[in-house]
XYZ file of C-alpha atoms in Angstrom:
484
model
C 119.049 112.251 98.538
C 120.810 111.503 101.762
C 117.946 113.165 103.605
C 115.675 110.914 102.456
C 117.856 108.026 103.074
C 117.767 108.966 106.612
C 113.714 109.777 107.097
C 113.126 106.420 105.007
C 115.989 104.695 107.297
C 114.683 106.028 110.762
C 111.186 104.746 110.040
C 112.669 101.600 108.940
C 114.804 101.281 112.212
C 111.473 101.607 114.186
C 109.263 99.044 112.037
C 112.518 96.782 112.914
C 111.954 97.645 116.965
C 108.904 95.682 116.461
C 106.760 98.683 118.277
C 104.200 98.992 115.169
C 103.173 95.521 115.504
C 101.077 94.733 118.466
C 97.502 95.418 117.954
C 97.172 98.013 121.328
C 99.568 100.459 120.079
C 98.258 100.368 116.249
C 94.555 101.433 117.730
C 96.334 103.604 120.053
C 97.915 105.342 116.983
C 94.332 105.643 114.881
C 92.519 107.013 118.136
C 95.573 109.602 118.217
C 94.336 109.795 114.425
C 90.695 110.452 115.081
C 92.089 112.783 117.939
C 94.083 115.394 115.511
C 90.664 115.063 112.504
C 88.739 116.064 116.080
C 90.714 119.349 117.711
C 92.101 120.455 113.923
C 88.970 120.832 112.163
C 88.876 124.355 111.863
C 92.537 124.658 110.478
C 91.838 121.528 108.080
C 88.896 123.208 106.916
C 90.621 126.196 106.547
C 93.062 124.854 104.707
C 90.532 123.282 102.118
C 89.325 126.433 101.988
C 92.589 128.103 100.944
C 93.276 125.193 98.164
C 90.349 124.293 96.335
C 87.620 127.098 97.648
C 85.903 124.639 99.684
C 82.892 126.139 101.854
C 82.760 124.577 105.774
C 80.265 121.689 105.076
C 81.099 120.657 101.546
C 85.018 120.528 102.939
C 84.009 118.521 105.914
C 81.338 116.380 104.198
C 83.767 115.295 101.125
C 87.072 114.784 103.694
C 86.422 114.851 107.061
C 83.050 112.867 107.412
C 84.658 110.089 104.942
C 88.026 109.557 107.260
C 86.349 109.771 111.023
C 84.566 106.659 109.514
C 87.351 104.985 108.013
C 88.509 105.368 111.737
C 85.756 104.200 113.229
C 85.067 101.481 111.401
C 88.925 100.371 111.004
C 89.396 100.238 114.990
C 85.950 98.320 115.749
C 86.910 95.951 113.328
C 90.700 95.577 113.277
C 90.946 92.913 115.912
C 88.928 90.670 113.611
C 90.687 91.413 110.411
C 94.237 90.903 112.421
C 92.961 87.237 113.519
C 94.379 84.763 112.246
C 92.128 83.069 109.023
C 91.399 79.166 109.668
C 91.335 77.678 106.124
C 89.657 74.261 105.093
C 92.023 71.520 105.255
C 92.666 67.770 103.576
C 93.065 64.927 104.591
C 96.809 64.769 104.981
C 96.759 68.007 106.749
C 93.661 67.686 109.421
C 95.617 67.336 112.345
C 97.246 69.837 111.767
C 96.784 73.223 111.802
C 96.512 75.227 108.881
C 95.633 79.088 108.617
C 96.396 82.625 107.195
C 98.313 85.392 109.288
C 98.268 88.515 108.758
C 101.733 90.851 109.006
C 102.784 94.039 107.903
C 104.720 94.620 104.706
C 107.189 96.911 106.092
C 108.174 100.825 105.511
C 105.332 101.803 102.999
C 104.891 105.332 100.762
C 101.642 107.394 100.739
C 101.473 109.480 97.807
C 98.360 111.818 97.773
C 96.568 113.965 95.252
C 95.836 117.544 95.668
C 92.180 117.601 94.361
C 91.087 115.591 97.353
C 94.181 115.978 99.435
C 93.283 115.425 102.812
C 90.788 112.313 102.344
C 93.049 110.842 99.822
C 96.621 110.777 101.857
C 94.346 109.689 105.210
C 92.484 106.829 103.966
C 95.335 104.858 102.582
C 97.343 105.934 105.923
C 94.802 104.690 108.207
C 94.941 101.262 106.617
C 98.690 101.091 106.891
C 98.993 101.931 110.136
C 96.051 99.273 111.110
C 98.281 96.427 109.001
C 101.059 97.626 111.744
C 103.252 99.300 108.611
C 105.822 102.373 109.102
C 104.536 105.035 106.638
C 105.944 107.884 104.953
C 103.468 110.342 104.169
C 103.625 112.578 101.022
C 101.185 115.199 100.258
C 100.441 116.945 97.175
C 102.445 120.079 96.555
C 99.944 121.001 94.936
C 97.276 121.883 97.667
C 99.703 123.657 99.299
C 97.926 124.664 102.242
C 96.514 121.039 102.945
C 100.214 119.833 102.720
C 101.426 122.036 105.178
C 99.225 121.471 107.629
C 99.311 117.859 107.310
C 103.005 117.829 107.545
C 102.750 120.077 110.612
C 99.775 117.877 112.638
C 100.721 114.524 112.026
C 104.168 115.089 114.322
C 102.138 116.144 117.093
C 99.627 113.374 117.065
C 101.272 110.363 115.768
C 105.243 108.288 116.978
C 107.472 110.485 114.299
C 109.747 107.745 113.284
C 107.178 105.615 111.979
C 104.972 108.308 110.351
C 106.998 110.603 108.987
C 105.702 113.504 106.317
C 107.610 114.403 103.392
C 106.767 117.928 101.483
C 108.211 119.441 98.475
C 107.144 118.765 94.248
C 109.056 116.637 91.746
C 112.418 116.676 93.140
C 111.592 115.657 96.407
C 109.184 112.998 95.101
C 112.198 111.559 92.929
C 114.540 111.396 95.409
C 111.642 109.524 97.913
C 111.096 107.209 94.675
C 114.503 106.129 94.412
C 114.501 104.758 97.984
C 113.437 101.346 98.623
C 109.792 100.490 100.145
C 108.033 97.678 100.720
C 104.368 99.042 99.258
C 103.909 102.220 97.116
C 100.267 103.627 97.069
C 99.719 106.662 94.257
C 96.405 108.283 94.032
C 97.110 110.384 90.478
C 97.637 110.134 86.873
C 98.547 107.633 84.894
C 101.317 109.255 83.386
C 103.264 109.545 87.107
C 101.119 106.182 87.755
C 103.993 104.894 84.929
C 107.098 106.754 86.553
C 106.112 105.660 90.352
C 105.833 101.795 88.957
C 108.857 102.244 87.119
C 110.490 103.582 90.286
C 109.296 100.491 92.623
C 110.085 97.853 89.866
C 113.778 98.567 90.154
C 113.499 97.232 94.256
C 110.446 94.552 93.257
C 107.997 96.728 95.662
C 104.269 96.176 94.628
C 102.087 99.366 93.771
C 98.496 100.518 94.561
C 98.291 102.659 91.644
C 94.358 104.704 92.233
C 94.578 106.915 88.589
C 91.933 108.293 86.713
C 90.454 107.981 82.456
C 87.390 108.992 81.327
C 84.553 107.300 83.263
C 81.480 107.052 81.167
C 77.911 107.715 81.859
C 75.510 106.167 79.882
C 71.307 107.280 79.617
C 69.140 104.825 78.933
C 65.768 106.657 76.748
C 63.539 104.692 79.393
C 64.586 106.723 82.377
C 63.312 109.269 84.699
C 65.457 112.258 83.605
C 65.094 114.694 86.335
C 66.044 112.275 88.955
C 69.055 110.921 87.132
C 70.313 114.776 85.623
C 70.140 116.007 89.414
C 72.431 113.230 90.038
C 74.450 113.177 87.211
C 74.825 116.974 88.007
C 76.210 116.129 91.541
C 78.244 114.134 90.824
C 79.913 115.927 87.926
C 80.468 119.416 88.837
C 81.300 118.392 92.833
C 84.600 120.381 93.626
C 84.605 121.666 90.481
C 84.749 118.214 88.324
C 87.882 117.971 90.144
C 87.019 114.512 90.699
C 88.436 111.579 89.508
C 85.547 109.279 89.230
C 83.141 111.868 88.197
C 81.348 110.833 85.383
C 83.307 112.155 82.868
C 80.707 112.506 80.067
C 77.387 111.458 79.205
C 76.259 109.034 76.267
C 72.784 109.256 75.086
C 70.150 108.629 72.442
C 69.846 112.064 69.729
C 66.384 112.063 71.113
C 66.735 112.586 74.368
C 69.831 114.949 74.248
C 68.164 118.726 74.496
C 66.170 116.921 77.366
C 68.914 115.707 79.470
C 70.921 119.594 79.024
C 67.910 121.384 79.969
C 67.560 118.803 82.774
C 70.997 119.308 84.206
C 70.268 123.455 83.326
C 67.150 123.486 85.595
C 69.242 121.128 88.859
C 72.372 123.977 88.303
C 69.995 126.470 88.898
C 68.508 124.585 91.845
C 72.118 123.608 93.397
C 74.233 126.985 92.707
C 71.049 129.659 92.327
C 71.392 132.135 89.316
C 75.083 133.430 89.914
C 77.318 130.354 90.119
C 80.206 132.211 90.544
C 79.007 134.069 93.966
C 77.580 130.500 95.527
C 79.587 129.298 98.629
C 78.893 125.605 97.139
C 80.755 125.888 93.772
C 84.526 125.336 94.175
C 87.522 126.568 91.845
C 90.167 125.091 89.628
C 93.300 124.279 91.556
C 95.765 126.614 89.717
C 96.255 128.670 86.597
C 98.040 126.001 84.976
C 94.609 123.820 85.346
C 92.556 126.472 84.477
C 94.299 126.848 80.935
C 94.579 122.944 80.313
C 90.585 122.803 80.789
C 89.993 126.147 78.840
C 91.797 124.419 75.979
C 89.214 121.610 75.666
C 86.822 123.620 75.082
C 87.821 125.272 71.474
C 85.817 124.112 68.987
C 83.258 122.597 70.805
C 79.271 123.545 71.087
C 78.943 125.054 74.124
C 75.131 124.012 75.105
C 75.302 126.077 78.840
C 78.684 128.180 80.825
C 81.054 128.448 79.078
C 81.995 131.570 81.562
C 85.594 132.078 83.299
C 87.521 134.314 84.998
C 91.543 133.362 85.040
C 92.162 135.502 88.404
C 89.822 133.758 90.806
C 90.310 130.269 88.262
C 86.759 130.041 87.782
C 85.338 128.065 85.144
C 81.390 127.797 85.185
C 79.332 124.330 84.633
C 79.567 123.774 81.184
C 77.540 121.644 78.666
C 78.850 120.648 75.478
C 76.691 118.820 72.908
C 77.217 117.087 69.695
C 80.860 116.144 70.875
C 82.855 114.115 67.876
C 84.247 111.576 69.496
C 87.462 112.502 68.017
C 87.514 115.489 69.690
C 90.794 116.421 72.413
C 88.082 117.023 75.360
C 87.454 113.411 74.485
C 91.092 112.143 74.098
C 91.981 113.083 77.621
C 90.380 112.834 81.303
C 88.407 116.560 81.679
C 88.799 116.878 85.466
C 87.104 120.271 85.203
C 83.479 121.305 84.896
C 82.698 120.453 81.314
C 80.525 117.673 80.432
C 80.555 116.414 76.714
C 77.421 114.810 75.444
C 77.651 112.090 72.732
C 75.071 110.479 71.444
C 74.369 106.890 70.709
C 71.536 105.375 68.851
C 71.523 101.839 70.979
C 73.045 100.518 74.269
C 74.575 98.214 72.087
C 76.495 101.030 70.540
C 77.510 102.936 73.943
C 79.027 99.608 74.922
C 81.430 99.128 71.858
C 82.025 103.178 72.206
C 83.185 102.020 75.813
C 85.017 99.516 75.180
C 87.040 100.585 72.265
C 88.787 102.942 75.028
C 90.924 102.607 78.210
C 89.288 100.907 80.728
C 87.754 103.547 83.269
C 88.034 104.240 87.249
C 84.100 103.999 86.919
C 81.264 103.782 84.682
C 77.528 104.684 85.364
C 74.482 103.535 84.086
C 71.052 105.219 84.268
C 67.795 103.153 83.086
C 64.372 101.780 84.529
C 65.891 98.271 83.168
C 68.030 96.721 86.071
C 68.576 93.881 82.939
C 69.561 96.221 81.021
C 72.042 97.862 83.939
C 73.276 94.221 84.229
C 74.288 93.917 80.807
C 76.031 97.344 80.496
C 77.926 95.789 83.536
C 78.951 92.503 82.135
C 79.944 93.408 78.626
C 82.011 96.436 79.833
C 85.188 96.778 81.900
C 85.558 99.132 84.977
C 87.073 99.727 87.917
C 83.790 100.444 89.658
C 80.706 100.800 88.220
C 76.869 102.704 90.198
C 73.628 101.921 88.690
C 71.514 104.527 88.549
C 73.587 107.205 90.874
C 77.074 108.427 90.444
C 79.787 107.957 92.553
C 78.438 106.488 95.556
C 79.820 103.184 95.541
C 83.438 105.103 97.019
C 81.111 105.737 99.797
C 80.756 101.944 100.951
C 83.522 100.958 102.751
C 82.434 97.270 102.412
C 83.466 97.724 98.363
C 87.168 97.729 97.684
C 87.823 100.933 95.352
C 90.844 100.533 92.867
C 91.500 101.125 88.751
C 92.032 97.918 86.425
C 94.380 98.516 83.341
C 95.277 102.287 82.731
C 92.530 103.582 85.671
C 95.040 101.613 88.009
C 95.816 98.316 90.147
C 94.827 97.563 93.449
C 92.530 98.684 95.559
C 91.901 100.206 99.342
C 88.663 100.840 101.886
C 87.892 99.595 104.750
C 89.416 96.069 105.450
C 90.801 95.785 101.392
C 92.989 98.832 102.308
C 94.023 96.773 106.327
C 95.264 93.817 103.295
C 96.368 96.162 100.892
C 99.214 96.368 103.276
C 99.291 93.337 104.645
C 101.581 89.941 103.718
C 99.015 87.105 103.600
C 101.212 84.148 104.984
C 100.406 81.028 104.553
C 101.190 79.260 107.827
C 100.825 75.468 107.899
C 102.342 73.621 111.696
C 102.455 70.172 112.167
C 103.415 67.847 115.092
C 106.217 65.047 115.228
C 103.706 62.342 115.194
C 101.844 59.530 113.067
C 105.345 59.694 110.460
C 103.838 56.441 108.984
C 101.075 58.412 107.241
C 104.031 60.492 105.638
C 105.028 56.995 104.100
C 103.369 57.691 100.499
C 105.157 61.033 99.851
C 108.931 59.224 100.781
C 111.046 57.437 98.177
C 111.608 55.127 96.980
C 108.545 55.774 94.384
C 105.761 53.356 93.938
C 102.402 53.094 91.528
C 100.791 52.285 95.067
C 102.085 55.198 96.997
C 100.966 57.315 93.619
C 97.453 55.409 93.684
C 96.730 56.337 97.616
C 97.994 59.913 97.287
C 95.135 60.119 94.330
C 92.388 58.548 96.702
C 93.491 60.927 99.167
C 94.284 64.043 97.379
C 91.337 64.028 93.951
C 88.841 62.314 96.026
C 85.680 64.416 97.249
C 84.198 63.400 100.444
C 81.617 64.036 102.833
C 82.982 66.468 105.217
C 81.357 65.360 108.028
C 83.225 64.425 111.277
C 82.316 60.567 110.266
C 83.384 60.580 107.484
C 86.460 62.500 108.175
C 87.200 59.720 111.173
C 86.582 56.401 108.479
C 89.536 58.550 105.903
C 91.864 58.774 108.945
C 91.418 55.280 109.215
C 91.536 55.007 106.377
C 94.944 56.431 106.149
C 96.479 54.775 109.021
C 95.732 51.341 107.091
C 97.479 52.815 103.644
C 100.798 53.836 105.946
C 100.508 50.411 107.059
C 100.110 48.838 103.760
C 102.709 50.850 101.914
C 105.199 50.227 104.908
């Protein structure tokens, strides 16, 4: 415990020196950023590698590309975002001047997850350090290898009293928990989702809480099926479903079920060849512990295609399941493996009450020919994100803010949501000494004529043109003189 105290009170000592603040040493510390993703690539790939089985361009295409953008984009555009906000003003203010300013929140927590874990502790850090935050960093223990070498680069590159990197598994995280913060971001499930908010509730710190659920994927019979099984299949068995807003499993009409299996069957074979298990593109279950957890969803269960594993390597082949019960357990629980359940519906009207009688999902997909029918699947449902027609590609636009709603999370992050994600909007309003008749209506003693300007003034809508605005000042000046 007191070690944490001390990492969590040296990075608080230099947020208070006021060094994190100005906008020249906050790019300073992201190009130092872009620097280390630059010269490390090899050992972060490596380290990918090592965890999850991830071959060279898959590694740096799902973590690398995604944070030398974030980088980019955050330090073009960080200036801008930092500036203070000019709001619209009434008439009792529009002397004066009113705006929003943007400050950091303080010493802030990074908690990663392992099945993404350099992307997913990097992100989140690169906003916080753009809002002008301290940050302590906390890998997965997970991904071992990826929290190593995170804990060992980030010294080099980045000031090590405001970054600092904290390794280790549940102990460690407990005793970082049980310090006080002024921003918590989680990227896990919701079960630690509910111990980490527990944890910040007891010092009033606000969360970012990015979990996971069951995200839905609905086929519409008036569809082109190969185009939207070879995406479906992307998206799904991507580091070996070990993703959280992979569609988690497919409802469809009876009719077109065999279609869309032997549609997925045929894009396998095109993506992974005949031997899945010997392609460089097909990643592996974490751990053992994983591997058994995802094994056990499938007893029972109508295995349409895989079905194959081997426990030593922690291999688990694409699998198809069809006719799934809805009260099935690989339905109760979030898969995060390669096993996609098929259920079928007999009307969009029926996959939309089978949505919504469950937890509100990280994401939810809709294939169909019918962008009406894509816009009602949207309105009647409730996710955290949502991709007509494709899967998972709206995490891929920085422009949308990505974040859970009820048990798939709170908050969100990307591109300038994650820069005010950890930033205090302030509300800054300065006036000047002068014209203290006009302030003659708010002072007692009380009047029904003081009350019957402030309503002219106040519920009034005028033309906001400078005219108009100069006749109301006027306007004003001759109520201060008749209330006096």
């Amino acid at each position: 415990m007191e070690r944490m105290q001390q990492i969590v009170g040296r990075a608080r000592a230099a947020f208070n020196s006021g060094r994190s603040r100005p906008l020249e040493f906050r790019i300073q510390q992201l190009k130092a950023l872009e620097r280390m993703v630059q010269e490390k690539e090899k050992d972060i790939l490596a380290a990918l590698k090592a965890d999850l089985n991830k071959c060279g361009h898959n590694a740096y295409s799902h973590e690398i590309l995604g944070v030398l953008g974030e980088l980019a984009l955050t330090m073009e555009k960080l200036p801008s975002w930092a500036a203070p906000q000019p709001v619209k003003k009434n008439l009792l203010t529009m002397r004066d001047e009113a705006y929003i300013g943007y400050e950091p929140l303080g010493v802030v927590l990074v908690i990663g997850a392992w099945n993404y874990p350099f992307v997913l502790v990097m992100q989140p850090l690169i906003g916080a350090i753009a809002a002008g935050n301290a940050v302590v960093v906390k890998p997965s223990e997970v991904s071992e290898n990826t929290a190593r070498l995170v804990a060992e680069l980030l010294p080099q590159y980045l000031d090590k009293d405001l970054y600092p990197v904290v390794t280790g598994g549940v102990p460690e995280t407990t005793e970082l928990l049980a310090q006080r913060f002024d921003h918590i971001l989680y990227t896990g499930n919701t079960a630690v989702g509910k111990i980490v908010m527990a944890a910040a509730a007891k010092h009033l710190t606000p969360v970012t809480l990015e979990l996971g659920g069951k995200s839905p994927c609905y086929i519409d019979k008036d569809c082109d099926l190969a185009v939207a099984c070879r995406r479906i299949t992307w998206g799904k068995y991507m580091n070996c479903g070990q993703t959280c807003i992979a569609p988690d499993y497919i409802l469809c009409d009876p009719s077109i079920q065999s279609k869309v299996v032997e549609n997925i069957k045929t894009t396998l074979k095109e993506f992974y060849g005949e031997d899945v298990k010997s392609s460089p593109d097909y990643e592996r279950i974490i751990n053992k512990r994983h591997f058994k957890r995802v094994l056990g969803l499938l007893e029972g269960q109508k295995i349409a295609h895989g079905g194959e594993t081997d426990e030593a390597s922690c291999f688990i082949a694409p699998t198809i399941l069809t006719d799934v019960s809805p009260e099935s357990k690989v339905m109760e629980e979030e898969i995060f493996g390669p096993v996609l359940p098929i259920v079928t519906v007999k009307s969009v009207e029926e996959a939309i009450e089978f949505i919504n009688r469950r937890e509100k999902p990280l994401a939810l997909y809709v294939f169909s020919n019918n962008k009406q029918l894509i816009k009602r699947v949207i309105s009647e449902t409730s996710s955290g994100g949502v991709t007509g027609n494709d899967v998972i590609m709206h995490f891929f636009l920085s422009t949308l803010p990505f974040g859970g709603v009820g048990h798939s999370g709170m908050g969100a992050y990307h591109g300038r949501h994650s820069f005010e994600t950890f930033s205090h909007r302030r509300a800054c309003l300065i006036k000047d000494l002068k014209m203290e008749s006009t302030n003659k209506m708010r002072y007692p003693p009380g009047s029904q004529k003081k009350v019957d300007w402030a309503k002219f003034f106040l519920l009034k809508r005028f033309n906001k043109a400078r005219i108009g605005l100069f006749v109301l000042a006027l306007l004003g000046v001759v109520a201060a003189v008749m209330i006096k």
